[in-house]
Short mmCIF file of C-alpha atoms in Angstrom, two decimals:
data_model
loop_
_atom_site.label_atom_id
_atom_site.label_comp_id
_atom_site.label_asym_id
_atom_site.label_seq_id
_atom_site.Cartn_x
_atom_site.Cartn_y
_atom_site.Cartn_z
CA MET A 1 10.39 -37.07 -54.53
CA LYS A 2 8.48 -39.99 -53.51
CA PRO A 3 5.19 -39.02 -52.87
CA TRP A 4 4.58 -40.10 -48.94
CA LYS A 5 7.64 -37.80 -48.64
CA LEU A 6 6.27 -35.18 -50.19
CA HIS A 7 3.19 -35.83 -48.09
CA ILE A 8 4.86 -35.52 -44.53
CA ILE A 9 7.13 -32.54 -45.86
CA CYS A 10 3.37 -30.67 -46.47
CA LEU A 11 1.58 -32.06 -43.19
CA PHE A 12 4.53 -30.59 -41.24
CA ILE A 13 4.50 -27.34 -42.88
CA VAL A 14 0.42 -26.86 -42.15
CA CYS A 15 1.72 -27.99 -38.69
CA PHE A 16 4.32 -25.44 -37.97
CA SER A 17 2.22 -22.95 -39.92
CA CYS A 18 -0.76 -23.42 -37.16
CA GLU A 19 1.53 -23.00 -34.43
CA ASN A 20 3.10 -20.22 -35.21
CA GLU A 21 -0.83 -18.81 -35.81
CA THR A 22 -1.69 -15.48 -33.66
CA ILE A 23 -4.48 -16.35 -31.67
CA GLU A 24 -6.33 -13.23 -30.56
CA GLN A 25 -7.96 -13.29 -27.51
CA TYR A 26 -9.53 -10.34 -25.35
CA ILE A 27 -8.33 -8.65 -22.51
CA ALA A 28 -9.57 -5.94 -20.93
CA THR A 29 -7.58 -2.80 -19.44
CA PRO A 30 -5.77 -3.87 -16.47
CA SER A 31 -7.04 -1.61 -13.21
CA PRO A 32 -4.86 -2.37 -10.10
CA LEU A 33 -6.55 -0.89 -6.62
CA GLU A 34 -4.78 2.57 -5.62
CA ILE A 35 -3.35 0.95 -2.46
CA PRO A 36 -3.24 4.52 0.24
CA LYS A 37 0.57 4.93 2.06
CA LEU A 38 -1.15 4.10 5.53
CA PHE A 39 -2.58 0.29 4.32
CA LYS A 40 0.54 -0.11 2.90
CA ASP A 41 2.77 0.76 5.75
CA ASN A 42 0.39 -1.12 7.92
CA ILE A 43 -1.57 -4.59 6.65
CA LEU A 44 -0.99 -6.79 3.92
CA ALA A 45 -2.30 -7.19 0.27
CA PRO A 46 -5.79 -6.77 -0.41
CA ILE A 47 -7.21 -9.62 -1.75
CA ILE A 48 -7.76 -9.54 -5.57
CA PRO A 49 -9.03 -13.10 -7.00
CA VAL A 50 -6.83 -14.55 -9.85
CA ASP A 51 -10.06 -15.24 -11.40
CA ASN A 52 -11.42 -11.64 -11.12
CA PRO A 53 -8.52 -9.13 -11.73
CA GLN A 54 -9.82 -5.12 -11.71
CA THR A 55 -10.04 -4.18 -15.34
CA GLU A 56 -11.45 -0.37 -16.07
CA GLN A 57 -14.15 -2.31 -18.06
CA GLY A 58 -15.43 -4.49 -15.24
CA VAL A 59 -15.06 -1.66 -12.67
CA THR A 60 -17.49 0.52 -15.22
CA LEU A 61 -20.22 -2.40 -15.71
CA GLY A 62 -20.46 -3.51 -12.05
CA LYS A 63 -20.92 0.53 -11.03
CA LYS A 64 -23.74 0.64 -13.82
CA LEU A 65 -25.09 -2.81 -12.31
CA PHE A 66 -24.55 -1.55 -8.69
CA PHE A 67 -26.88 1.41 -9.95
CA ASP A 68 -29.50 -0.46 -11.83
CA PRO A 69 -32.82 -1.17 -10.59
CA ILE A 70 -33.00 -3.78 -13.40
CA LEU A 71 -31.45 -6.56 -10.75
CA SER A 72 -35.19 -6.71 -8.92
CA ILE A 73 -37.98 -8.25 -9.67
CA ASP A 74 -39.98 -5.29 -10.69
CA ASN A 75 -37.12 -2.68 -11.54
CA SER A 76 -37.88 -0.84 -8.59
CA ILE A 77 -34.91 -1.27 -6.17
CA SER A 78 -31.37 -1.27 -6.66
CA CYS A 79 -28.02 -2.25 -4.59
CA ALA A 80 -27.74 1.94 -4.30
CA ASP A 81 -31.13 2.21 -2.75
CA CYS A 82 -29.74 0.43 0.82
CA HIS A 83 -26.30 0.89 -0.10
CA ALA A 84 -26.00 4.89 -0.24
CA PRO A 85 -22.51 6.98 -1.12
CA GLU A 86 -23.72 9.57 0.71
CA ASN A 87 -24.13 6.99 3.72
CA ALA A 88 -20.61 5.66 3.07
CA PHE A 89 -22.79 3.26 1.20
CA SER A 90 -25.11 2.26 4.24
CA ASP A 91 -28.79 2.93 4.91
CA SER A 92 -29.86 5.58 7.04
CA ASP A 93 -33.05 3.77 7.72
CA ARG A 94 -33.01 1.23 10.67
CA PHE A 95 -34.34 -1.36 8.46
CA SER A 96 -34.12 -1.58 4.69
CA ASP A 97 -37.47 -2.54 3.11
CA GLY A 98 -37.43 -4.64 -0.35
CA VAL A 99 -39.70 -4.54 -3.23
CA ASP A 100 -43.08 -5.40 -1.23
CA GLY A 101 -42.09 -2.97 1.08
CA ILE A 102 -41.21 -5.41 3.42
CA PHE A 103 -38.20 -4.47 6.14
CA GLY A 104 -35.75 -6.52 7.10
CA ASN A 105 -34.39 -7.23 10.24
CA ARG A 106 -30.85 -5.92 10.11
CA ASN A 107 -29.30 -2.55 9.12
CA SER A 108 -27.64 -2.38 6.03
CA MET A 109 -23.44 -2.48 6.66
CA PRO A 110 -22.00 -0.06 4.84
CA LEU A 111 -19.56 -1.08 1.96
CA PHE A 112 -16.11 0.40 1.82
CA ASN A 113 -12.21 -1.07 2.44
CA LEU A 114 -14.02 -4.65 1.55
CA ALA A 115 -10.88 -5.66 -0.19
CA TRP A 116 -9.18 -6.35 3.11
CA ASN A 117 -12.03 -8.65 4.91
CA TYR A 118 -9.13 -11.19 4.97
CA ASP A 119 -11.39 -13.67 6.50
CA GLU A 120 -13.76 -12.74 3.80
CA LYS A 121 -16.92 -13.66 5.77
CA PHE A 122 -19.18 -11.09 4.32
CA PHE A 123 -22.39 -9.55 6.02
CA TRP A 124 -22.98 -9.48 10.33
CA ASP A 125 -23.28 -12.77 10.86
CA GLY A 126 -20.90 -13.93 7.95
CA ASN A 127 -22.53 -16.33 6.36
CA THR A 128 -21.30 -15.64 2.60
CA PHE A 129 -17.41 -16.38 1.34
CA SER A 130 -16.32 -13.94 -0.52
CA LEU A 131 -17.48 -11.04 -1.81
CA GLU A 132 -18.41 -12.34 -5.28
CA HIS A 133 -20.54 -14.44 -3.66
CA GLN A 134 -21.97 -11.41 -1.68
CA ALA A 135 -23.58 -9.73 -4.58
CA PHE A 136 -25.90 -13.33 -5.20
CA VAL A 137 -27.63 -12.61 -2.16
CA PRO A 138 -29.73 -9.71 -2.26
CA VAL A 139 -31.20 -10.51 -5.90
CA SER A 140 -32.76 -13.88 -4.84
CA ASP A 141 -34.17 -12.95 -1.44
CA PRO A 142 -37.24 -12.78 -0.94
CA ILE A 143 -37.29 -9.78 1.39
CA GLU A 144 -34.83 -7.27 -0.80
CA MET A 145 -35.12 -7.73 -4.87
CA LYS A 146 -37.01 -11.27 -5.24
CA SER A 147 -35.82 -11.57 -8.10
CA SER A 148 -34.65 -14.72 -9.48
CA TRP A 149 -31.06 -14.78 -11.75
CA VAL A 150 -32.84 -16.45 -14.80
CA ASN A 151 -34.97 -13.51 -15.16
CA VAL A 152 -32.36 -11.01 -14.34
CA GLU A 153 -29.89 -13.20 -16.94
CA GLN A 154 -32.31 -12.45 -19.28
CA LYS A 155 -33.21 -8.96 -18.66
CA LEU A 156 -29.53 -7.79 -19.18
CA GLN A 157 -29.11 -10.16 -22.37
CA GLN A 158 -32.35 -8.08 -23.89
CA ASP A 159 -31.18 -4.57 -22.82
CA PRO A 160 -29.17 -2.56 -25.73
CA GLU A 161 -26.25 -2.00 -23.88
CA TYR A 162 -25.52 -4.53 -21.63
CA PRO A 163 -24.28 -7.48 -23.92
CA ASN A 164 -21.96 -4.67 -25.62
CA LEU A 165 -20.33 -3.86 -21.80
CA PHE A 166 -19.77 -7.35 -20.92
CA GLU A 167 -17.67 -7.99 -24.05
CA GLN A 168 -15.65 -5.69 -23.38
CA ALA A 169 -15.60 -6.19 -19.66
CA PHE A 170 -15.30 -10.15 -19.65
CA GLY A 171 -15.01 -11.30 -23.61
CA THR A 172 -17.94 -12.03 -24.28
CA SER A 173 -21.51 -11.23 -25.02
CA LYS A 174 -23.11 -14.42 -23.21
CA ILE A 175 -24.25 -13.11 -19.87
CA ASP A 176 -24.88 -15.00 -16.81
CA SER A 177 -25.02 -14.56 -13.10
CA THR A 178 -21.40 -15.75 -12.21
CA LEU A 179 -20.22 -12.31 -14.96
CA ILE A 180 -22.56 -10.09 -12.77
CA THR A 181 -21.67 -10.56 -9.27
CA LYS A 182 -17.75 -10.50 -10.30
CA ALA A 183 -18.55 -7.24 -12.19
CA ILE A 184 -20.50 -6.04 -8.95
CA ALA A 185 -17.13 -7.04 -7.06
CA GLN A 186 -14.78 -5.41 -8.66
CA PHE A 187 -16.81 -2.24 -8.11
CA GLU A 188 -17.11 -2.44 -4.51
CA ARG A 189 -13.27 -3.26 -4.04
CA THR A 190 -12.96 0.18 -5.54
CA LEU A 191 -14.49 1.48 -2.68
CA ILE A 192 -11.63 3.12 -0.72
CA SER A 193 -11.46 5.23 2.06
CA SER A 194 -8.35 6.55 3.87
CA ASN A 195 -8.87 10.17 4.00
CA SER A 196 -10.19 10.89 7.03
CA LYS A 197 -9.00 13.48 9.05
CA PHE A 198 -7.19 11.37 11.52
CA ASP A 199 -5.39 9.85 8.45
CA LYS A 200 -3.85 13.17 7.37
CA PHE A 201 -3.04 13.29 10.94
CA LEU A 202 -1.03 10.51 10.82
CA LEU A 203 0.41 11.53 7.44
CA GLY A 204 1.10 15.12 8.95
CA GLU A 205 -0.93 16.82 6.85
CA THR A 206 -3.35 18.10 9.71
CA THR A 207 -3.25 18.51 13.65
CA LEU A 208 -6.43 17.18 16.17
CA THR A 209 -8.00 19.34 18.28
CA ASN A 210 -6.98 18.71 22.28
CA GLN A 211 -10.74 16.50 22.36
CA GLU A 212 -9.87 14.58 19.25
CA LEU A 213 -6.53 13.44 20.60
CA ASN A 214 -8.21 12.89 24.10
CA GLY A 215 -10.37 10.79 22.67
CA PHE A 216 -8.16 9.03 20.75
CA ASN A 217 -6.11 8.37 24.52
CA ILE A 218 -9.31 6.85 25.60
CA PHE A 219 -10.05 4.89 22.84
CA MET A 220 -6.73 3.02 23.20
CA ASP A 221 -6.87 3.25 27.14
CA GLU A 222 -7.49 -0.45 28.68
CA ALA A 223 -8.39 0.90 32.01
CA ARG A 224 -10.84 4.00 30.05
CA GLY A 225 -12.03 3.17 26.73
CA ASP A 226 -10.35 0.44 25.93
CA CYS A 227 -12.03 -0.01 22.34
CA PHE A 228 -8.88 -0.83 20.12
CA HIS A 229 -8.90 -4.54 20.64
CA CYS A 230 -12.09 -4.93 18.86
CA HIS A 231 -11.31 -1.57 16.42
CA GLY A 232 -8.15 -1.43 15.59
CA SER A 233 -5.20 1.42 16.21
CA ASP A 234 -3.44 4.17 14.18
CA LYS A 235 -1.45 0.92 13.74
CA ASN A 236 -4.50 -0.90 11.92
CA PRO A 237 -6.73 2.03 8.84
CA LEU A 238 -9.32 -0.99 9.02
CA TRP A 239 -10.68 0.31 12.45
CA THR A 240 -12.22 -3.00 12.89
CA ASP A 241 -10.91 -7.03 13.37
CA ASN A 242 -13.43 -8.53 10.88
CA ILE A 243 -14.30 -10.44 13.92
CA PHE A 244 -17.43 -11.71 15.22
CA HIS A 245 -17.78 -10.38 18.76
CA ASN A 246 -21.37 -10.40 21.52
CA ASN A 247 -20.76 -7.09 22.88
CA GLY A 248 -23.23 -6.86 25.86
CA LEU A 249 -26.47 -5.19 24.16
CA ASP A 250 -28.81 -8.22 24.94
CA GLU A 251 -29.03 -10.81 27.69
CA THR A 252 -30.70 -13.50 25.24
CA PHE A 253 -31.12 -13.28 21.51
CA SER A 254 -33.99 -13.14 19.19
CA ASP A 255 -31.55 -12.95 16.91
CA LEU A 256 -27.94 -15.64 17.04
CA GLY A 257 -25.99 -14.31 14.54
CA LEU A 258 -22.77 -16.05 14.00
CA GLY A 259 -24.54 -18.78 16.18
CA ALA A 260 -27.19 -18.88 13.41
CA VAL A 261 -24.89 -19.98 10.71
CA THR A 262 -22.32 -22.04 12.57
CA GLY A 263 -24.96 -24.13 14.59
CA ASP A 264 -22.58 -23.65 17.57
CA PRO A 265 -24.10 -21.99 21.04
CA ALA A 266 -21.00 -20.51 21.85
CA ASP A 267 -21.55 -18.42 19.03
CA ASN A 268 -25.13 -17.01 19.87
CA GLY A 269 -25.46 -13.04 19.77
CA LYS A 270 -22.22 -12.62 17.92
CA PHE A 271 -21.79 -10.12 15.69
CA LYS A 272 -18.99 -8.91 12.87
CA SER A 273 -17.22 -5.85 14.33
CA PRO A 274 -18.70 -2.74 11.95
CA SER A 275 -15.46 -0.44 11.10
CA LEU A 276 -14.99 2.87 12.88
CA ARG A 277 -14.49 5.00 9.44
CA ASN A 278 -17.14 6.75 8.21
CA LEU A 279 -19.82 7.06 11.65
CA ALA A 280 -20.65 10.28 10.81
CA PHE A 281 -22.38 9.12 8.19
CA THR A 282 -23.45 5.25 8.79
CA ALA A 283 -26.22 6.05 11.61
CA PRO A 284 -27.83 3.83 13.18
CA TYR A 285 -25.35 1.79 14.57
CA MET A 286 -25.12 -1.78 15.87
CA HIS A 287 -26.61 -4.73 13.33
CA ASP A 288 -29.96 -3.86 14.12
CA GLY A 289 -29.67 -0.02 14.42
CA ARG A 290 -31.26 0.01 17.36
CA PHE A 291 -28.48 3.04 18.59
CA ALA A 292 -30.03 6.36 16.71
CA THR A 293 -26.41 8.67 18.30
CA LEU A 294 -23.12 7.92 19.15
CA GLU A 295 -23.90 9.50 22.21
CA GLU A 296 -26.20 6.00 22.53
CA VAL A 297 -23.46 4.23 21.00
CA ILE A 298 -20.98 5.68 23.57
CA ASN A 299 -23.09 5.08 26.42
CA HIS A 300 -24.13 1.05 25.73
CA TYR A 301 -20.25 0.93 26.29
CA SER A 302 -19.84 3.52 29.42
CA GLU A 303 -22.79 1.65 31.65
CA GLY A 304 -25.15 0.08 29.20
CA LEU A 305 -23.71 -3.46 29.23
CA LYS A 306 -25.85 -6.61 29.53
CA ASN A 307 -24.26 -10.39 30.94
CA SER A 308 -24.80 -13.50 29.08
CA SER A 309 -23.28 -16.74 28.35
CA THR A 310 -21.49 -15.70 25.33
CA ILE A 311 -20.28 -12.36 26.17
CA ASP A 312 -16.87 -11.46 24.86
CA PRO A 313 -14.22 -12.45 27.47
CA LEU A 314 -12.94 -8.03 26.23
CA MET A 315 -16.00 -6.51 27.76
CA LYS A 316 -14.61 -6.88 30.85
CA LYS A 317 -16.14 -4.56 32.93
CA VAL A 318 -19.72 -6.14 31.96
CA SER A 319 -20.14 -6.58 36.01
CA GLU A 320 -20.13 -3.08 36.39
CA GLY A 321 -22.30 -2.08 33.46
CA GLY A 322 -19.42 -0.61 31.20
CA VAL A 323 -16.50 0.72 31.33
CA ASN A 324 -18.50 4.33 33.14
CA LEU A 325 -16.47 7.49 31.44
CA SER A 326 -17.36 10.78 32.36
CA GLU A 327 -19.47 13.14 30.42
CA ASN A 328 -15.90 14.95 29.64
CA ASP A 329 -14.08 11.66 28.34
CA LYS A 330 -17.20 10.80 26.56
CA THR A 331 -17.52 13.67 24.27
CA ASP A 332 -13.69 13.77 23.82
CA LEU A 333 -14.31 10.03 22.77
CA LYS A 334 -17.06 11.11 20.27
CA ALA A 335 -14.63 14.10 18.98
CA PHE A 336 -12.22 11.02 18.01
CA LEU A 337 -14.52 8.81 16.00
CA LEU A 338 -15.80 11.67 13.60
CA SER A 339 -12.21 12.65 12.99
CA LEU A 340 -11.84 9.06 11.45
CA SER A 341 -14.98 10.08 8.93
CA ASP A 342 -13.57 10.36 4.88
CA TYR A 343 -16.29 13.33 3.82
CA GLU A 344 -13.93 13.20 0.51
CA PHE A 345 -15.06 9.11 0.28
CA ILE A 346 -18.71 10.38 0.33
CA ASN A 347 -18.38 13.09 -2.16
CA ASP A 348 -16.03 11.14 -4.77
CA SER A 349 -17.70 11.45 -8.45
CA ASN A 350 -15.67 7.97 -9.22
CA PHE A 351 -18.91 6.06 -6.77
CA LYS A 352 -21.96 8.13 -7.89
CA GLN A 353 -24.57 7.03 -10.20
CA GLU A 354 -23.54 9.27 -13.73
#
């Protein structure tokens, strides 16, 4: 055989061997969300980014990061300091204070059922798109954690545990801000609340009191509570439309809300409708925590509405001050609202620091 033919044969064998050589690539253990029945039956599937699938290792890492004050400049506060599990991952204080003791001007939003925020606009004013990007904000915020991502990356890289945890979750021990926020987002997507008394009633597992039933009817009645337009119904287990509304809190605005984000004066005074789940744990209420009790919230909609240029058309009785509920109806409406609270959620060991 001529030498050049032998050379071609050898080259073919080498190339063939390379093509069939097994290339090992690390893949973390998939951990898809457990979708509650009422969610499956009534609403669309959750949003899971294709570049950040749920994995056991990613969720474990995200949980550790969520509770670790290492993310702050002086290692003094963690995500959980403003989003405590016992408060349905909100803050019982009206405003949260950061590393320097400086207070913000909005109440911490509760964290649950975040994967079903279909528009993916986060915070009270919707200023951030996607759960991953939401996690970027507190670390570098000068009032909150007051750190920098370069500083956080360096601290985590030098930690004795974190490089190995990132290796397990993402196949690399090189830590960067993108992987940090991906892990936190994975953990936050597991925060699913679906086991309130009202959920169990809808599933035929329990009964409601007469007060709770009447309260639900008031909630759904356009002539009385008229609450369902913004806050869902028995067919919307999120109990929010995740849309921004001016709900008649003020005649003029010191906080423009959505308007400061869009630059459109028609959006001034609009804030995201929060979920009505877990109201037993999430006081104070509204974007600025101005109402300490549910009674105050109900009184606002009953006789405390204030008109303004951007008032939501759904506040149909603003000229009368509100829907003017009787005292009995107020009591029953409160009973229903409290039936949306999920005690299993706030006591779930999977959501608490180990």
